[in-house]
Amino acid sequence: MDLFANTPPDAPKSLAELNRLIAASEPLVPGATQAVLGEGPVHAPIAFVGEQPGDQEDVQGRPFVGPAGQLLHRAMEEAGIDGSKAYVTNAVKHFKFELRGKRRIHQKPSAGEVKHYRWWLDLELDFIGPKLVVALGGTAALALAGKPVSVMKERGETVFGHRRGYITMHPSFLLRIPDEAGKRAAYADFLTDLRRIHDLAEQAA
Ligand code: URA
């Protein structure tokens, strides 16, 4: 099954070309400051895919620099994953939000929006060539698997088309857990996943 059948025949031939195209694109839903490109080395062993840039990412133009990103980087470090050698990107490249007073409140992208951006993500991952692609949360899993995924039921190793994959929770899910004990338990589960991700990428080396 071709999960990315909407890739056009005149698709970009390099990551730089793809990034130029993404950077010049208009958001599907108006409002975002800029497109946020993936970051990290080509041939990174692990590629982490998030949902979409948040408020801070939209302002700074970099993925995972806000609170969820800080949590992700802390957990990576604790799990022995060198953040400078990992690739981080998003399924959707523009921030979607609702204005409440002066606050920009994150809005989850629709399945149609995820589909719109999917061929970019596929090409991006082709150019990076990671050994393991990690879906952080349901939107990334939807983009990578091409079908809705229950993160809690399907957490763990998987394949996304021809790619080795892993499904885990999104760090912002951890931030939203209201009670401290629940938060600590979920963070421990997240760390367990990241340690496994680290080992799988090492074994594939
Ligand atoms: N959440 C995401 O999914 N991606 C980011 O870049 C930041 C927060």
mmCIF file with all atom_site columns, N, CA and C and ligand atoms in Angstrom, residues 36 50-54 57 62-65 68-69 89-90 170, ligand 1:
data_model
loop_
_atom_site.group_PDB
_atom_site.id
_atom_site.type_symbol
_atom_site.label_atom_id
_atom_site.label_alt_id
_atom_site.label_comp_id
_atom_site.label_asym_id
_atom_site.label_entity_id
_atom_site.label_seq_id
_atom_site.pdbx_PDB_ins_code
_atom_site.Cartn_x
_atom_site.Cartn_y
_atom_site.Cartn_z
_atom_site.occupancy
_atom_site.B_iso_or_equiv
_atom_site.pdbx_formal_charge
_atom_site.auth_seq_id
_atom_site.auth_comp_id
_atom_site.auth_asym_id
_atom_site.auth_atom_id
_atom_site.pdbx_PDB_model_num
ATOM   1  N N  . VAL A 1 36  ? 7.395  25.730 10.234 1.00 0.00 ? 36  VAL A N  1
ATOM   2  C CA . VAL A 1 36  ? 8.500  25.272 11.084 1.00 0.00 ? 36  VAL A CA 1
ATOM   3  C C  . VAL A 1 36  ? 9.075  24.002 10.461 1.00 0.00 ? 36  VAL A C  1
ATOM   4  N N  . GLY A 1 50  ? 6.443  14.983 15.769 1.00 0.00 ? 50  GLY A N  1
ATOM   5  C CA . GLY A 1 50  ? 5.405  15.523 16.638 1.00 0.00 ? 50  GLY A CA 1
ATOM   6  C C  . GLY A 1 50  ? 4.155  15.850 15.851 1.00 0.00 ? 50  GLY A C  1
ATOM   7  N N  . GLU A 1 51  ? 3.274  16.604 16.465 1.00 0.00 ? 51  GLU A N  1
ATOM   8  C CA . GLU A 1 51  ? 1.998  16.938 15.821 1.00 0.00 ? 51  GLU A CA 1
ATOM   9  C C  . GLU A 1 51  ? 2.128  18.153 14.914 1.00 0.00 ? 51  GLU A C  1
ATOM   10 N N  . GLN A 1 52  ? 2.338  19.288 15.535 1.00 0.00 ? 52  GLN A N  1
ATOM   11 C CA . GLN A 1 52  ? 2.462  20.546 14.797 1.00 0.00 ? 52  GLN A CA 1
ATOM   12 C C  . GLN A 1 52  ? 3.197  21.520 15.716 1.00 0.00 ? 52  GLN A C  1
ATOM   13 N N  . PRO A 1 53  ? 3.805  22.579 15.157 1.00 0.00 ? 53  PRO A N  1
ATOM   14 C CA . PRO A 1 53  ? 4.482  23.552 16.020 1.00 0.00 ? 53  PRO A CA 1
ATOM   15 C C  . PRO A 1 53  ? 3.495  24.157 17.009 1.00 0.00 ? 53  PRO A C  1
ATOM   16 N N  . GLY A 1 54  ? 3.983  24.473 18.193 1.00 0.00 ? 54  GLY A N  1
ATOM   17 C CA . GLY A 1 54  ? 3.174  25.181 19.176 1.00 0.00 ? 54  GLY A CA 1
ATOM   18 C C  . GLY A 1 54  ? 3.450  26.679 19.091 1.00 0.00 ? 54  GLY A C  1
ATOM   19 N N  . GLU A 1 57  ? 7.191  27.577 19.096 1.00 0.00 ? 57  GLU A N  1
ATOM   20 C CA . GLU A 1 57  ? 7.821  27.096 17.866 1.00 0.00 ? 57  GLU A CA 1
ATOM   21 C C  . GLU A 1 57  ? 7.454  28.009 16.697 1.00 0.00 ? 57  GLU A C  1
ATOM   22 N N  . ARG A 1 62  ? 11.351 27.126 15.105 1.00 0.00 ? 62  ARG A N  1
ATOM   23 C CA . ARG A 1 62  ? 12.119 25.903 15.358 1.00 0.00 ? 62  ARG A CA 1
ATOM   24 C C  . ARG A 1 62  ? 11.225 24.886 16.071 1.00 0.00 ? 62  ARG A C  1
ATOM   25 N N  . PRO A 1 63  ? 11.396 23.591 15.745 1.00 0.00 ? 63  PRO A N  1
ATOM   26 C CA . PRO A 1 63  ? 10.524 22.594 16.371 1.00 0.00 ? 63  PRO A CA 1
ATOM   27 C C  . PRO A 1 63  ? 10.922 22.288 17.811 1.00 0.00 ? 63  PRO A C  1
ATOM   28 N N  . PHE A 1 64  ? 9.954  21.993 18.624 1.00 0.00 ? 64  PHE A N  1
ATOM   29 C CA . PHE A 1 64  ? 10.165 21.508 19.997 1.00 0.00 ? 64  PHE A CA 1
ATOM   30 C C  . PHE A 1 64  ? 11.088 22.409 20.840 1.00 0.00 ? 64  PHE A C  1
ATOM   31 N N  . VAL A 1 65  ? 10.780 23.688 20.844 1.00 0.00 ? 65  VAL A N  1
ATOM   32 C CA . VAL A 1 65  ? 11.523 24.618 21.709 1.00 0.00 ? 65  VAL A CA 1
ATOM   33 C C  . VAL A 1 65  ? 10.662 25.136 22.868 1.00 0.00 ? 65  VAL A C  1
ATOM   34 N N  . ALA A 1 68  ? 6.658  21.525 25.755 1.00 0.00 ? 68  ALA A N  1
ATOM   35 C CA . ALA A 1 68  ? 6.640  20.093 25.383 1.00 0.00 ? 68  ALA A CA 1
ATOM   36 C C  . ALA A 1 68  ? 8.018  19.680 24.865 1.00 0.00 ? 68  ALA A C  1
ATOM   37 N N  . GLY A 1 69  ? 8.638  20.565 24.115 1.00 0.00 ? 69  GLY A N  1
ATOM   38 C CA . GLY A 1 69  ? 9.970  20.277 23.578 1.00 0.00 ? 69  GLY A CA 1
ATOM   39 C C  . GLY A 1 69  ? 11.010 20.159 24.679 1.00 0.00 ? 69  GLY A C  1
ATOM   40 N N  . THR A 1 89  ? 10.861 16.691 13.994 1.00 0.00 ? 89  THR A N  1
ATOM   41 C CA . THR A 1 89  ? 10.020 17.381 13.019 1.00 0.00 ? 89  THR A CA 1
ATOM   42 C C  . THR A 1 89  ? 8.555  17.222 13.405 1.00 0.00 ? 89  THR A C  1
ATOM   43 N N  . ASN A 1 90  ? 7.680  17.697 12.581 1.00 0.00 ? 90  ASN A N  1
ATOM   44 C CA . ASN A 1 90  ? 6.246  17.619 12.859 1.00 0.00 ? 90  ASN A CA 1
ATOM   45 C C  . ASN A 1 90  ? 5.478  17.109 11.650 1.00 0.00 ? 90  ASN A C  1
ATOM   46 N N  . HIS A 1 170 ? 2.662  11.806 23.216 1.00 0.00 ? 170 HIS A N  1
ATOM   47 C CA . HIS A 1 170 ? 3.202  13.134 22.945 1.00 0.00 ? 170 HIS A CA 1
ATOM   48 C C  . HIS A 1 170 ? 3.577  13.774 24.292 1.00 0.00 ? 170 HIS A C  1
HETATM 49 N N1 . URA B 2 .   ? 4.419  20.023 19.882 1.00 0.00 ? 1   URA B N1 1
HETATM 50 C C1 . URA B 2 .   ? 4.683  19.433 18.699 1.00 0.00 ? 1   URA B C1 1
HETATM 51 O O1 . URA B 2 .   ? 4.035  18.471 18.320 1.00 0.00 ? 1   URA B O1 1
HETATM 52 N N2 . URA B 2 .   ? 5.651  19.918 17.979 1.00 0.00 ? 1   URA B N2 1
HETATM 53 C C2 . URA B 2 .   ? 6.393  20.930 18.344 1.00 0.00 ? 1   URA B C2 1
HETATM 54 O O2 . URA B 2 .   ? 7.280  21.308 17.590 1.00 0.00 ? 1   URA B O2 1
HETATM 55 C C3 . URA B 2 .   ? 6.122  21.497 19.587 1.00 0.00 ? 1   URA B C3 1
HETATM 56 C C4 . URA B 2 .   ? 5.129  21.042 20.341 1.00 0.00 ? 1   URA B C4 1
#
